[in-house]
Every structure is written in structure tokens, then in C-alpha cells.
Amino acid sequence: MTDTANPANVHEDGTPERLEIDTIRTLSMDAVQAANSGHPGTPMALAPVGHTLWTKFLRYDPAQANWPNRDRFVLSVGHASMLLYSLLHLAGVKQPDGAPAVSLDDIKAFRQLGSKTPGHPEYSHTVGVETTTGPLGQGCGNSVGMAIAERWMAARYNKPGFTLFDHDVYSLCGDGDMMEGVASEAASLAGHLKLSNLCWIYDSNQISIEGDTDLAFDEDVGKRFEAYGWHVIHVDDANDVAALTKAFEEFRATSDKPTLIIVKSVIGWGSPRAGSEKAHGEALGEDNVRLTKEAYGWPADKSFYVPEGVQQRFEQAVAGRGVPLREAWEATLQKYRTDHADLAKEVDAIINGTLPDGWDAEIPTFEADAKGLASRDAGGKVLNAIAKTMPWLIGGSADLAPSTKTDIKGEASFSASDYAGRNFHFGVREHAMGSVAVGMALSGLRSYGSTFLVFLDYMRPPVRLSALMELGTTWIFTHDSIGVGEDGPTHQPIEMLAMMRATPGLDMFRPGDANEVAAAWRAIVETPKQPAALVLSRQALPTLDRSKYASADGVKQGGYVLADSAMENGGTPDVILLATGSEVGLAIEAHEKLVAEGVKSRVVSMPSWYRYEKQSDAYKESVLPKAITARVAIEMAGEIGWDRYVGLAGKTITMSTFGASAPIAKLADKFGFTADNVVKVAKSVMAA
């Protein structure tokens, strides 16, 4: 516990540096107090860390916050958002129109509706926020992805005399991050890849919401990271600016491994609640704020006080270093466009989020084939076709590329000895894979990660955050249903489709044949700010005869009329069969049986509910006329959600239990996924 009775123990001197640090602390205290909500203690403790990094090391131009070669600062401890907002304000970070990214009024509106200062930092909502953080460990994983992206772009685009990419990535972490498994997974991968451009600053204050971290956590984190292959530096006092400076210099001099700087701090520094969990997740209280300011030697009667000269000095320290670097970089890029024109086009496309000419020229069209192929196999073929013309489409799998078919043929693996490789081996680390892929996308790359659909549970947070941030990451999930057969219920996803469909902004495709896979990939690549999940089968699916059935281009609308005997013969359908993925072929088989019996049947393929819901009412009426209530939905997954499309009079052939271990044909019989059963159910809804 800090002795606040003697101001000299806290406010050590009256230097401009100390004044700027205390400005960060008091802005953070005041904002949380005004909102009566938030986390004041960590910003108060880490103000010297943030100040030292930003004013002495961070290569950043406040007027051009999206400069591609800027250093990245990730606040993985997102609850300490006021630290970042104070830094952005004092650094004078600007929006594209020149307005402050975070004004003093924005700080006063902390955690209020519509403010630029939400409770946790949100990417694209506030200029200068590099990623959305809050769920602990995610920022750590994102920072590894950012460091990987820098290494890949440097390996591909840097040429003699032209250094376009050489930035560093800093992530501020806490005890909670170190407890979360995703941070450990990401750290292990970073050490294996020797990402020497990556620096994590670990705020070891030994406080969690419940109290002292000894309640659940007492390991030697430094030794753990040494085992991961990291360089570990210890700073015993967060207020020791000289030691912090030396630590950052040591990081910059380390060229063969990532760096962890372990900083001992006192949460709520200088307050009566210093060193207590009471300083973590609630406002200090008016009396404690006043006492803390007195301990700092600060005017106790002033709130949101920025002393004269503080903001100007801080901004000049950051801009004085960053502006010349950014200007030199732009001059280098301009000359690069002449000397390396083809590569420059790629760089510009990455920066601007555009597509190369003819990016889809190699995408195959698949001929009708009753035997067909697994949609995962079709997915691999289409992925490779796009990869030929779009080199920054890169990614890999959680040790499953031979099964998910996501290797880019003829390309090397990304490794510590070859940062130009395009095939990523994330290991059995689904959670880290997701967070890393998000970090890569935040750097402009079109990243993808793949695993079996049932393992989505291991990586749900980054998938959700990709949707929240509107990032063009592609999640490739194979082995999508009980169709995996003998592997049994542990590997047969039932609830995953409903979970993804419930995620706002996530475009999930479950294509029904190879040509729907190709159409889905086209739609995915054409929407660079839209995260997408591509859900693919292990078992072979018949490739439909598109001269007989509708074009797969209907995938872009999310749902479309695939087959319709009523349309062919005039009139309206008697029954509508709706399906996705492997069940589309089953619906077609049942449809042909019904047609042979004189039933006017329609089949609607619905690979993307998300896209279908964005269509006009007129389009949706043309696909699913309200007057036709005899409807059957067929999907080897849970029923939830299908009621929207089948209505009260319709029925579903779906899963209400987990699966079983058996050959797929036996499972189809057991759970009703046969053409005869679909016909039976269709007749029952027609008769109702």
C-alpha cells in the first residue's frame, strides 16, 4: 500500500515529464469518476509506461494515424481504456478530417452513448485504436498477427534500397491476459516464429477483481516465456522511467526473439486504494480522487485539467519523431512505384483494400457429376485459383491442412527461416489461430484460418470480434455435420450453424455443391470488410447440372430458387423444400421423386441466411411466397432458426440430439436424412 500522506512519495519532482504522466493519471481518474463506471487503477499505475513508450520510442504520426508502417500499440488490457484515450488525446492524434481523434470533451463523455470513448477500445470507432479489446488475451493474439503481417510484408516487398515495412508491435498486457489460454497459445507461436518485432509489456500488479492473484495464479511468468523462446526483461518499478527506457532500448536491440517486459506496478498508484482490488473496476469516489490529487501535488479542485504546455510537449515528442519517418516512407513508396511497379500495385491494393484486376479469372467451373466431390475439396481448388492472382490471400490451419484442403500449392510455409511463406501452421491452437488471423487482417492482409467446424468452440471469441470489427477474415470450417460418420458425436457439429447465424455481421456460407463453393468464394472476396465463415463437407456432394437447375450465381443473394417444377409448368408450387450444404442434393433427389408423382415442388438453396435477409421484400417473396405454407427445411444440424422460413405450418428434418458413431448411410437412415423421408414429410405438410 502506497503512503499517500507524504506527497513526495508519489509526486517525485516537478519535471515536465512527471507533469505529463500525472496528467494521464488524473484524466483517467476524472473520466471514470464522472461516468461512475470504469477501471481507474491500471491507467494510473501504467501512465509512466505509456508515456515512455509514446514519447520516446513509438514511430507514429498523429496526423496520419493509419500510416502503414507505423508502430502498433495494442491495449490488450482493454478495461484500462482511459490510458489509451489519454495517450491519443495528449499525442494530438487526428481523424482524417483533421479533428481530434479524442478531444477533452470526448474524455468527459467517457462510457456515454455515442462517445468516441466507449468502455473498451473499439476498432474503427475511435481513430488510433488498433483493435477492439476487452476479452482478455485477444489483444495479445492480435499483436502476434500484426507482427506476423509485418514480417510477411517485409519479406515480400522490401527490396535493396527500399524498406517499406520495418515497424514494431507493442502490446500492453496484464495478469488476466497471462491467465487466459489464448495468450499462452499465441506466445508459444510467437516464440517459435522468433518474432523479434514483437514486444509485450506485462503489467504485473498481482491484482484481479476477486483480490490478490495468489488466489489462483502464482507461476513464474518470466520463466514460462523463456521456455517459449522469448527474451525477458524485468522492471521492478513502473515509475522508474530510466529502467523503462532501458528496457525498450533492449527490445529494439533484440533481433532473434520476441520480448516480454515484466513491469511491477501498484494499481491505483497514489490513491488511498492503491494496491487494492477496489482500485480495479470502480470509480475511486470523490473524496479519494481529491486525496489522490493532493498526493500528486495536483490542484484538487480541478477536473479534466491539462496544464499549459503538456499537450503540446507530448504531441511534439511523438510527431517530431513520427512525421519525418512517415514522410521519408512516402517518398520511398513513390520511387518504389517506378522501380518495382508490379509489387507496388500489390502494396497499394493492400493499403486501399482493393482487388487486383482479374483476381477471379482462374476460378473453375465444375461440370455436372453425380458422384461429385466434397465441398472441402472444391474449396481447396477455388482457394488455390484465387491465391494465384491475390498473393496477400494467406493463412493456414490448426494442424489440419490435409483435411481442410487449405494449403496453397507450390508455396512455402511461413517460418522463422522463411517469412515469405504463405502457408501458416498454427499448430493445435485454434483460439490463437483465430486471434492471429484477426491481427493479420488488421494489417491489410486477406487472412484465413481453418479447422473442423466442431472446434469452433475453441475459437469463438476471435470469430465474434472479427464480426464486431467488420474485418475481412475468412473462417474455413470443414467436417460440417453428422456426415463425418464414424468419428461420432464428439466430431459431429450440431449447434454451430445456429451460433454463427446468431452472430451479427458474420456471413456464413454452407454451399451445396462445388459451383456454390466457387460462388461463395467470389462473394467473400468481393466484400473485404465482411467476415465470412465457409462451412464445407468431408463427404462427396453431387455437382448439380446447372443446365437443368438454376445458376449458382444465386448464392450472392444468400437464397435462391434452385429447382421449380411449378415455374416450368406454370402456377405456384405445392411444397417448398429448403436446404443448405450436403442436404441440397438430398432436397433435389426428393424433389425429383415428388415431381414424378405430379407434385409441383420447389427447391430453395439457402447457403447464406445473412445475405438472404438483406434482399428486398419483393425478392424474398419471389423465392418464398407467403401464400405457400407447405414447407420443409432439411439440414443436418439443430432446428433453431428454421422456423423463420418454414413458419408454423412447416416442418424441419433437423437434429434434436447429438449424433452417433456409424457409417454415414446408417446415420442418414437413423435421423431421417433420406429422400423417401423428405417426400413423406413434404406430403404431410401438403395435407395439413
XYZ file of C-alpha atoms in Angstrom:
688
model
C 0.000 0.000 0.000
C 1.400 3.393 -1.020
C 1.848 6.019 1.686
C -0.252 8.906 0.400
C 0.340 11.068 3.470
C 3.656 12.271 2.069
C 3.237 13.737 -1.429
C 6.976 13.341 -2.036
C 6.473 9.573 -2.124
C 4.296 9.995 -5.201
C 4.918 13.271 -6.941
C 8.661 12.881 -7.007
C 9.546 16.012 -8.923
C 8.061 18.849 -10.893
C 9.610 17.998 -14.240
C 7.579 18.276 -17.457
C 7.826 14.511 -17.810
C 6.243 13.919 -14.416
C 3.600 16.559 -15.146
C 2.628 14.757 -18.355
C 2.476 11.392 -16.585
C 0.271 12.795 -13.839
C -1.974 14.366 -16.483
C -2.614 10.892 -17.867
C -3.398 9.669 -14.359
C -5.770 12.460 -13.433
C -7.614 12.434 -16.761
C -8.192 8.719 -16.249
C -9.405 9.199 -12.676
C -11.701 12.059 -13.582
C -13.256 10.297 -16.568
C -14.066 7.184 -14.571
C -15.392 9.263 -11.704
C -17.624 11.344 -13.994
C -19.041 8.179 -15.557
C -19.173 6.463 -12.171
C -18.070 3.440 -14.158
C -14.773 2.077 -15.392
C -11.307 0.994 -14.339
C -9.083 3.788 -12.991
C -6.345 1.833 -11.232
C -4.424 0.404 -14.180
C -4.197 3.673 -16.170
C -2.935 5.390 -13.006
C -0.284 2.724 -12.487
C 0.822 2.448 -16.110
C 0.883 6.120 -17.054
C 4.730 6.137 -16.910
C 4.856 3.086 -19.199
C 2.532 4.612 -21.778
C 4.269 7.967 -21.606
C 7.754 6.495 -22.014
C 6.771 4.327 -24.958
C 4.848 7.014 -26.816
C 7.176 9.965 -26.271
C 10.491 8.149 -26.692
C 10.002 5.117 -28.923
C 6.715 4.756 -30.788
C 7.129 5.513 -34.506
C 3.810 7.191 -35.145
C 2.487 10.267 -36.927
C -0.501 11.679 -35.006
C -1.778 13.429 -38.140
C -1.667 10.213 -40.209
C -2.856 7.584 -37.751
C -3.209 4.924 -40.475
C 0.294 5.281 -41.904
C 1.003 1.664 -42.926
C 4.489 1.445 -41.431
C 3.579 2.922 -38.044
C 4.411 1.029 -34.893
C 1.332 -0.630 -33.414
C 0.246 -0.101 -29.818
C -2.294 -2.682 -28.657
C -4.004 -2.249 -25.306
C -4.795 -5.881 -24.579
C -5.951 -4.809 -21.103
C -8.913 -3.126 -22.760
C -10.586 -2.324 -19.456
C -7.803 0.245 -18.973
C -9.162 2.142 -21.967
C -8.695 5.543 -20.350
C -4.947 5.057 -20.592
C -5.246 4.774 -24.369
C -7.728 7.628 -24.671
C -5.464 9.886 -22.611
C -2.492 8.980 -24.798
C -4.444 9.613 -28.011
C -5.611 12.972 -26.674
C -2.211 14.165 -25.498
C -0.486 12.915 -28.659
C -2.880 15.007 -30.738
C -3.981 12.072 -32.878
C -6.207 13.314 -35.689
C -9.163 11.986 -37.607
C -8.884 12.087 -41.416
C -10.664 15.470 -41.445
C -8.143 16.937 -39.005
C -10.418 16.904 -35.974
C -9.041 15.392 -32.766
C -9.461 11.642 -32.550
C -10.120 12.054 -28.819
C -10.922 15.563 -27.612
C -11.175 16.637 -23.999
C -14.945 16.652 -24.440
C -14.730 13.043 -25.618
C -12.871 12.160 -22.427
C -15.537 13.913 -20.391
C -18.109 11.749 -22.207
C -16.317 8.510 -21.260
C -18.621 5.494 -21.496
C -21.565 7.588 -22.672
C -23.827 6.766 -25.602
C -22.293 7.694 -28.949
C -18.991 8.913 -27.498
C -15.571 8.255 -29.027
C -14.548 6.839 -25.654
C -16.532 3.633 -25.059
C -15.832 1.408 -22.089
C -13.408 -0.740 -24.058
C -11.473 0.396 -27.153
C -13.310 -0.293 -30.403
C -11.552 -0.542 -33.751
C -12.831 1.883 -36.442
C -14.992 3.626 -33.848
C -12.100 5.680 -32.479
C -9.164 6.690 -34.695
C -5.940 5.389 -33.187
C -7.445 2.237 -31.723
C -5.642 -0.622 -33.469
C -8.020 -3.412 -32.425
C -11.093 -3.977 -30.313
C -10.027 -5.264 -26.913
C -11.757 -6.230 -23.727
C -11.962 -10.034 -23.771
C -8.607 -10.695 -22.138
C -5.903 -12.339 -24.198
C -7.386 -11.309 -27.542
C -5.183 -8.232 -27.924
C -2.160 -10.412 -27.224
C -3.151 -12.776 -30.005
C -3.940 -9.898 -32.361
C -0.493 -8.399 -31.749
C 1.143 -11.669 -32.828
C -0.879 -11.493 -36.050
C 0.240 -7.906 -36.607
C 3.871 -8.889 -36.057
C 3.473 -11.800 -38.483
C 1.926 -9.478 -41.069
C 4.869 -7.078 -40.811
C 7.344 -9.923 -41.247
C 5.454 -11.306 -44.260
C 5.127 -7.924 -45.972
C 8.776 -7.105 -45.281
C 9.872 -10.413 -46.778
C 7.782 -9.950 -49.919
C 8.033 -6.231 -50.565
C 11.252 -4.866 -49.074
C 13.968 -4.624 -51.708
C 17.530 -3.313 -51.629
C 17.259 0.427 -51.047
C 13.519 0.157 -50.355
C 12.413 -0.609 -46.818
C 8.645 -0.348 -46.798
C 7.911 -2.426 -43.727
C 10.001 -2.494 -40.552
C 7.582 -1.496 -37.795
C 7.314 -2.962 -34.315
C 4.266 -4.122 -32.394
C 3.754 -3.371 -28.701
C 1.028 -4.937 -26.593
C 0.221 -3.907 -23.036
C -0.914 -6.979 -21.106
C -1.998 -7.772 -17.568
C -2.316 -10.648 -15.148
C -5.664 -11.576 -16.685
C -4.077 -11.876 -20.130
C -1.409 -14.146 -18.692
C -4.064 -16.408 -17.204
C -6.058 -16.714 -20.430
C -5.088 -19.679 -22.562
C -5.219 -17.751 -25.836
C -2.308 -15.533 -24.761
C -0.251 -18.597 -23.913
C -1.036 -20.198 -27.271
C -0.131 -17.008 -29.112
C 3.063 -16.523 -27.102
C 4.174 -20.060 -27.861
C 3.641 -19.483 -31.577
C 5.425 -16.110 -31.492
C 8.443 -17.622 -29.782
C 8.562 -20.463 -32.295
C 8.499 -17.934 -35.140
C 11.159 -15.723 -33.500
C 9.114 -12.541 -33.963
C 11.679 -10.049 -32.753
C 9.456 -7.141 -33.812
C 7.018 -8.029 -31.026
C 7.131 -6.608 -27.506
C 4.630 -7.435 -24.776
C 4.646 -5.233 -21.690
C 3.252 -7.246 -18.806
C 1.754 -5.171 -16.019
C 2.374 -7.432 -13.047
C 0.275 -5.714 -10.375
C -0.891 -9.013 -8.859
C -4.474 -7.799 -8.554
C -7.617 -9.274 -10.082
C -11.269 -8.496 -9.492
C -11.536 -11.008 -6.657
C -8.384 -9.845 -4.902
C -4.729 -10.820 -4.939
C -3.773 -13.025 -7.876
C -2.335 -15.513 -5.386
C -5.883 -16.774 -5.095
C -5.399 -18.606 -8.389
C -2.111 -17.628 -10.051
C 1.426 -17.770 -8.695
C 3.591 -19.123 -11.500
C 6.831 -17.560 -12.659
C 5.638 -15.960 -15.890
C 9.141 -14.908 -16.889
C 10.421 -18.475 -16.814
C 7.389 -19.623 -18.776
C 8.129 -17.098 -21.516
C 11.801 -18.014 -21.551
C 10.654 -21.564 -22.231
C 8.556 -20.213 -25.116
C 11.720 -18.689 -26.580
C 11.182 -15.066 -25.535
C 13.687 -12.529 -24.261
C 12.514 -11.488 -20.774
C 13.299 -8.164 -19.101
C 12.299 -7.153 -15.577
C 11.440 -3.606 -14.470
C 10.859 -3.535 -10.733
C 9.010 -0.223 -10.571
C 6.572 1.143 -13.149
C 7.562 4.662 -12.101
C 11.217 4.085 -12.986
C 11.296 5.851 -16.341
C 15.027 5.253 -16.757
C 14.559 1.488 -16.335
C 11.611 1.515 -18.735
C 13.674 3.404 -21.284
C 16.480 0.893 -20.982
C 14.033 -1.997 -21.366
C 12.575 -0.606 -24.591
C 16.081 0.010 -25.930
C 16.961 -3.598 -25.126
C 13.873 -4.774 -27.016
C 14.868 -2.701 -30.040
C 18.326 -4.296 -29.944
C 16.992 -7.874 -29.776
C 16.921 -9.450 -33.224
C 16.220 -13.135 -32.712
C 13.173 -13.462 -30.455
C 10.150 -11.579 -29.121
C 10.487 -9.619 -25.903
C 8.467 -9.651 -22.692
C 8.986 -6.704 -20.358
C 7.636 -7.571 -16.905
C 6.775 -4.352 -15.097
C 5.899 -4.330 -11.411
C 3.248 -1.728 -10.711
C 0.895 -0.649 -7.935
C -2.696 -0.460 -9.121
C -4.308 2.873 -8.282
C -0.898 4.457 -7.691
C -1.044 7.323 -5.205
C -4.639 6.772 -4.116
C -5.977 5.539 -0.776
C -6.990 2.393 -2.677
C -3.515 1.773 -4.082
C -2.618 -1.898 -4.251
C -6.220 -2.998 -3.706
C -8.759 -4.686 -5.962
C -11.000 -1.712 -5.066
C -8.899 0.352 -7.494
C -9.586 -2.010 -10.358
C -13.178 -1.936 -11.523
C -14.951 1.005 -9.936
C -14.633 4.754 -9.560
C -12.403 5.893 -6.692
C -15.030 8.175 -5.179
C -14.896 11.969 -4.933
C -13.012 12.028 -1.631
C -10.392 9.568 -2.836
C -9.929 11.468 -6.082
C -9.283 14.648 -4.092
C -6.804 12.900 -1.765
C -5.004 11.337 -4.727
C -4.632 14.664 -6.498
C -3.236 16.169 -3.318
C -0.732 13.320 -3.158
C 0.307 14.083 -6.734
C 0.703 17.754 -5.866
C -2.199 18.417 -8.247
C -4.905 21.086 -7.952
C -7.531 19.130 -6.016
C -10.382 21.350 -7.161
C -9.760 20.905 -10.896
C -11.209 18.132 -13.052
C -10.042 17.171 -16.549
C -7.146 19.552 -16.065
C -4.409 19.605 -18.688
C -1.691 22.021 -17.551
C -0.358 24.511 -20.045
C 2.243 23.044 -22.366
C 1.563 19.401 -21.510
C -0.361 18.510 -24.649
C 1.975 20.499 -26.891
C 5.109 18.839 -25.499
C 3.606 15.381 -25.697
C 2.422 15.806 -29.272
C 5.737 17.271 -30.358
C 7.616 14.346 -28.860
C 5.515 11.883 -30.851
C 5.148 13.889 -34.062
C 8.744 15.135 -34.044
C 9.898 11.568 -34.486
C 6.971 10.190 -36.474
C 6.380 12.855 -39.126
C 9.880 12.695 -40.694
C 9.700 8.903 -40.713
C 6.314 8.919 -42.384
C 7.394 11.493 -44.975
C 10.531 9.503 -45.799
C 8.421 6.360 -46.117
C 6.039 8.037 -48.557
C 8.965 9.213 -50.666
C 10.338 5.662 -50.686
C 6.975 4.262 -51.757
C 6.702 6.800 -54.563
C 10.058 5.752 -56.014
C 9.172 2.087 -55.390
C 6.174 2.508 -57.696
C 8.625 3.251 -60.511
C 11.344 0.719 -59.730
C 9.059 -2.139 -58.633
C 5.771 -1.308 -60.324
C 4.134 -4.746 -60.099
C 4.882 -5.172 -56.418
C 3.799 -1.587 -55.779
C 0.375 -2.420 -57.183
C 0.093 -5.156 -54.592
C 1.160 -2.815 -51.796
C -1.367 -0.207 -52.883
C -4.107 -2.838 -53.039
C -3.276 -3.973 -49.501
C -3.294 -0.391 -48.220
C -6.517 0.547 -50.011
C -8.346 -2.751 -49.602
C -8.869 -3.195 -53.330
C -8.699 -6.261 -55.564
C -6.237 -6.910 -58.397
C -7.507 -6.962 -61.957
C -8.608 -10.421 -62.987
C -8.470 -11.748 -59.432
C -11.189 -14.315 -60.213
C -10.010 -15.335 -63.677
C -8.734 -18.718 -62.503
C -11.826 -19.775 -60.532
C -13.014 -23.047 -62.082
C -16.473 -24.011 -63.234
C -17.329 -27.563 -62.216
C -19.040 -29.919 -64.645
C -22.113 -31.851 -63.596
C -21.145 -35.051 -61.828
C -23.470 -37.379 -59.941
C -20.604 -38.623 -57.810
C -19.247 -35.108 -57.320
C -16.673 -34.136 -54.746
C -16.563 -32.973 -51.155
C -17.133 -29.265 -50.802
C -13.843 -29.096 -48.848
C -12.086 -30.388 -51.993
C -13.873 -27.849 -54.155
C -12.949 -25.200 -51.595
C -9.280 -26.093 -51.893
C -9.397 -25.816 -55.665
C -11.094 -22.410 -55.579
C -8.789 -21.111 -52.833
C -5.769 -22.028 -54.922
C -7.241 -20.408 -58.014
C -7.718 -17.099 -56.189
C -4.332 -17.341 -54.488
C -2.621 -17.307 -57.891
C -3.777 -13.757 -58.560
C -4.002 -12.421 -54.998
C -0.692 -13.052 -53.209
C -1.819 -11.452 -49.941
C -4.517 -14.102 -49.506
C -2.655 -16.119 -46.882
C -3.485 -18.387 -43.982
C -3.489 -21.928 -42.754
C -4.974 -24.330 -40.286
C -4.804 -25.614 -36.746
C -2.742 -28.637 -37.790
C -5.431 -29.821 -40.218
C -4.499 -28.525 -43.667
C -4.505 -32.018 -45.266
C -8.108 -32.368 -44.074
C -9.370 -28.815 -44.588
C -7.632 -28.603 -48.004
C -6.284 -25.135 -47.291
C -2.667 -25.441 -48.399
C -1.676 -23.070 -51.190
C 0.024 -25.358 -53.667
C 3.594 -24.589 -54.641
C 4.040 -22.068 -51.830
C 6.414 -22.350 -48.888
C 5.450 -22.479 -45.246
C 5.738 -19.325 -43.182
C 8.504 -19.988 -40.673
C 11.306 -18.311 -38.750
C 13.598 -19.121 -41.662
C 11.165 -18.033 -44.381
C 8.852 -15.153 -43.576
C 7.711 -15.026 -47.209
C 5.859 -18.340 -46.937
C 2.097 -18.239 -47.463
C 1.091 -21.461 -45.718
C 0.693 -20.999 -41.971
C 0.999 -23.779 -39.437
C -0.784 -22.567 -36.317
C -0.439 -25.882 -34.528
C -3.246 -27.274 -32.421
C -4.066 -23.778 -31.244
C -7.482 -22.905 -32.668
C -8.020 -19.970 -30.314
C -4.665 -18.364 -31.098
C -5.145 -19.072 -34.799
C -8.324 -17.016 -34.757
C -6.775 -14.121 -32.863
C -3.666 -14.159 -35.052
C -5.748 -14.205 -38.241
C -7.637 -11.156 -36.953
C -4.324 -9.363 -36.335
C -3.180 -10.167 -39.864
C -6.423 -8.761 -41.277
C -5.974 -5.609 -39.195
C -2.724 -5.119 -41.129
C -4.483 -5.308 -44.503
C -3.930 -8.956 -45.425
C -6.774 -11.244 -46.519
C -6.213 -13.880 -43.886
C -7.948 -17.189 -43.337
C -7.882 -19.849 -40.669
C -9.296 -23.343 -40.881
C -10.289 -26.242 -38.674
C -13.146 -28.697 -38.198
C -16.479 -26.998 -37.523
C -16.902 -28.690 -34.161
C -13.746 -26.894 -32.966
C -15.339 -23.502 -33.500
C -15.970 -23.693 -29.754
C -12.231 -23.269 -29.215
C -12.055 -20.047 -31.243
C -15.429 -18.401 -30.800
C -14.110 -15.071 -29.350
C -11.967 -14.031 -32.347
C -14.703 -15.062 -34.784
C -17.107 -12.839 -32.864
C -14.610 -9.976 -32.744
C -13.956 -10.218 -36.493
C -17.661 -9.532 -36.958
C -17.660 -6.718 -34.414
C -14.720 -5.075 -36.212
C -16.054 -5.768 -39.736
C -12.822 -7.431 -40.820
C -12.499 -9.482 -43.992
C -11.203 -12.606 -42.304
C -12.349 -15.915 -43.760
C -13.061 -18.809 -41.427
C -12.977 -22.164 -43.201
C -14.744 -24.944 -41.318
C -14.906 -28.477 -42.685
C -16.403 -31.745 -41.421
C -19.608 -29.805 -41.101
C -22.276 -32.312 -39.966
C -23.123 -35.819 -38.859
C -21.820 -36.666 -42.311
C -18.394 -37.219 -40.737
C -19.843 -40.604 -39.786
C -17.728 -42.945 -37.716
C -15.890 -40.165 -35.872
C -19.029 -39.917 -33.788
C -20.788 -37.163 -31.826
C -17.599 -35.574 -30.477
C -16.779 -34.552 -34.046
C -20.302 -34.016 -35.401
C -21.307 -30.356 -35.031
C -24.994 -29.809 -34.265
C -25.320 -26.345 -32.727
C -22.529 -24.474 -34.528
C -24.539 -23.229 -37.508
C -27.162 -21.609 -35.269
C -24.427 -19.983 -33.200
C -22.799 -18.400 -36.238
C -26.133 -17.330 -37.711
C -26.867 -15.564 -34.425
C -23.653 -13.512 -34.697
C -24.376 -10.044 -36.129
C -22.302 -9.253 -39.190
C -20.922 -12.747 -39.776
C -21.710 -14.032 -43.269
C -21.878 -17.809 -43.041
C -21.990 -19.862 -46.251
C -22.864 -23.546 -46.363
C -22.650 -24.297 -50.087
C -24.484 -27.242 -51.585
C -22.119 -28.260 -54.389
C -18.809 -27.320 -55.994
C -20.234 -24.441 -58.029
C -21.881 -22.978 -54.950
C -18.460 -23.147 -53.283
C -16.971 -21.124 -56.148
C -19.801 -18.596 -55.956
C -19.409 -18.312 -52.196
C -15.685 -17.603 -52.517
C -16.434 -14.901 -55.100
C -18.908 -13.267 -52.749
C -16.457 -13.458 -49.853
C -13.537 -11.877 -51.692
C -15.724 -9.127 -53.153
C -16.704 -7.928 -49.656
C -13.382 -7.043 -47.987
C -14.959 -5.645 -44.807
C -17.212 -8.622 -44.281
C -16.012 -11.573 -42.204
C -17.245 -14.862 -43.565
C -17.433 -18.466 -42.466
C -17.246 -21.096 -45.186
C -18.751 -24.366 -43.943
C -17.733 -27.392 -46.003
C -18.330 -31.140 -46.096
C -15.973 -34.066 -45.801
C -18.226 -36.370 -47.831
C -18.688 -36.054 -51.591
C -21.627 -33.987 -52.835
C -23.098 -34.356 -56.334
C -22.217 -31.486 -58.648
C -25.581 -30.329 -59.953
C -26.336 -29.956 -63.651
C -26.683 -26.211 -63.967
C -28.235 -26.528 -67.405
C -31.171 -28.222 -65.671
C -31.112 -26.303 -62.404
C -30.543 -22.622 -61.658
C -27.120 -20.999 -61.827
C -25.036 -20.983 -58.667
C -24.799 -17.203 -59.065
C -27.870 -17.129 -56.825
C -25.507 -17.694 -53.905
C -24.838 -13.940 -53.904
C -28.440 -13.408 -52.807
C -27.998 -15.894 -49.995
C -31.005 -17.981 -51.012
C -32.417 -18.725 -54.443
C -34.800 -20.957 -56.328
C -32.712 -23.880 -57.464
C -35.427 -26.068 -58.980
C -39.114 -25.400 -59.571
C -41.497 -27.661 -61.456
C -44.311 -25.154 -60.906
C -42.337 -22.447 -62.666
C -41.647 -24.793 -65.532
C -45.325 -25.780 -65.874
C -46.955 -22.558 -64.783
C -48.651 -21.840 -61.488
C -47.313 -21.877 -57.947
C -45.575 -24.693 -56.068
C -47.438 -27.147 -53.868
C -44.487 -27.505 -51.496
C -41.129 -25.827 -50.965
C -38.050 -27.759 -49.867
C -35.333 -25.629 -48.268
C -31.810 -26.884 -47.648
C -28.164 -25.952 -47.242
C -24.892 -27.742 -47.850
C -24.915 -31.500 -48.254
C -28.684 -31.556 -47.863
C -29.237 -29.565 -51.073
C -28.531 -32.690 -53.116
C -30.928 -34.607 -50.882
C -33.621 -31.982 -51.476
C -33.095 -32.282 -55.231
C -33.438 -36.069 -55.034
C -36.700 -35.760 -53.091
C -37.875 -33.035 -55.463
C -37.452 -35.320 -58.470
C -39.456 -38.036 -56.716
C -42.249 -35.580 -55.932
C -42.274 -34.230 -59.479
C -42.521 -37.784 -60.815
C -45.677 -38.137 -58.729
C -47.152 -34.951 -60.154
C -46.337 -32.669 -57.206
C -45.346 -29.120 -58.070
C -42.221 -28.953 -55.946
C -39.738 -26.124 -55.475
C -36.227 -26.405 -54.044
C -34.646 -23.368 -52.421
C -30.933 -23.446 -51.679
C -30.097 -21.143 -48.750
C -26.312 -21.114 -48.337
C -26.265 -17.718 -46.549
C -29.148 -16.604 -44.350
C -27.245 -13.393 -43.682
C -27.300 -12.400 -47.351
C -30.835 -13.585 -47.907
C -32.102 -11.318 -45.136
C -30.530 -8.330 -46.891
C -32.602 -8.869 -50.052
C -35.702 -6.855 -50.911
C -39.118 -7.989 -49.787
C -40.013 -8.477 -53.432
C -37.073 -10.825 -53.988
C -37.854 -12.810 -50.851
C -41.478 -13.109 -51.928
C -40.319 -14.493 -55.286
C -38.307 -17.183 -53.508
C -40.611 -17.986 -50.593
C -44.139 -16.791 -51.431
C -46.104 -16.110 -48.261
C -49.096 -17.955 -49.669
C -47.178 -21.234 -49.853
C -47.139 -22.541 -46.273
C -46.269 -26.157 -47.101
C -42.529 -26.005 -46.451
C -39.849 -28.419 -45.285
C -36.340 -27.434 -44.188
C -33.596 -30.050 -44.334
C -30.285 -29.592 -42.513
C -28.034 -31.950 -40.556
C -27.885 -29.505 -37.662
C -30.074 -28.014 -34.970
C -33.548 -26.747 -35.767
C -33.176 -23.293 -34.210
C -33.829 -20.525 -36.728
C -35.567 -22.513 -39.412
C -38.976 -21.522 -38.044
C -38.363 -18.125 -39.676
C -38.577 -19.788 -43.067
C -40.906 -22.757 -42.636
C -43.486 -20.999 -40.454
C -45.967 -22.619 -38.108
C -47.363 -24.902 -40.801
C -43.998 -26.171 -41.988
C -41.703 -28.877 -40.650
C -37.983 -29.460 -40.376
C -35.803 -32.506 -40.830
C -33.024 -31.473 -38.500
C -31.130 -32.689 -35.442
C -32.588 -32.528 -31.944
C -29.906 -34.727 -30.362
C -26.196 -35.262 -30.779
C -25.138 -37.698 -33.480
C -23.695 -41.197 -33.287
C -20.701 -43.164 -34.478
C -21.614 -45.100 -37.608
C -21.216 -45.041 -41.402
C -22.971 -42.043 -42.940
C -25.633 -44.149 -44.659
C -26.670 -45.654 -41.329
C -26.807 -42.205 -39.752
C -28.923 -40.867 -42.603
C -31.436 -43.659 -42.041
C -31.474 -43.181 -38.281
C -32.024 -39.417 -38.346
C -34.313 -39.207 -41.359
C -31.998 -37.705 -43.961
C -33.249 -39.806 -46.861
C -35.155 -38.833 -49.990
C -38.047 -41.100 -49.012
C -38.387 -39.417 -45.627
C -38.230 -35.952 -47.182
C -41.012 -36.969 -49.588
C -43.042 -38.330 -46.671
C -42.681 -35.144 -44.635
C -43.408 -32.982 -47.695
C -46.670 -34.830 -48.295
C -47.625 -34.429 -44.647
C -47.259 -30.635 -44.748
C -49.173 -30.507 -48.028
C -52.020 -32.458 -46.448
C -52.154 -30.348 -43.282
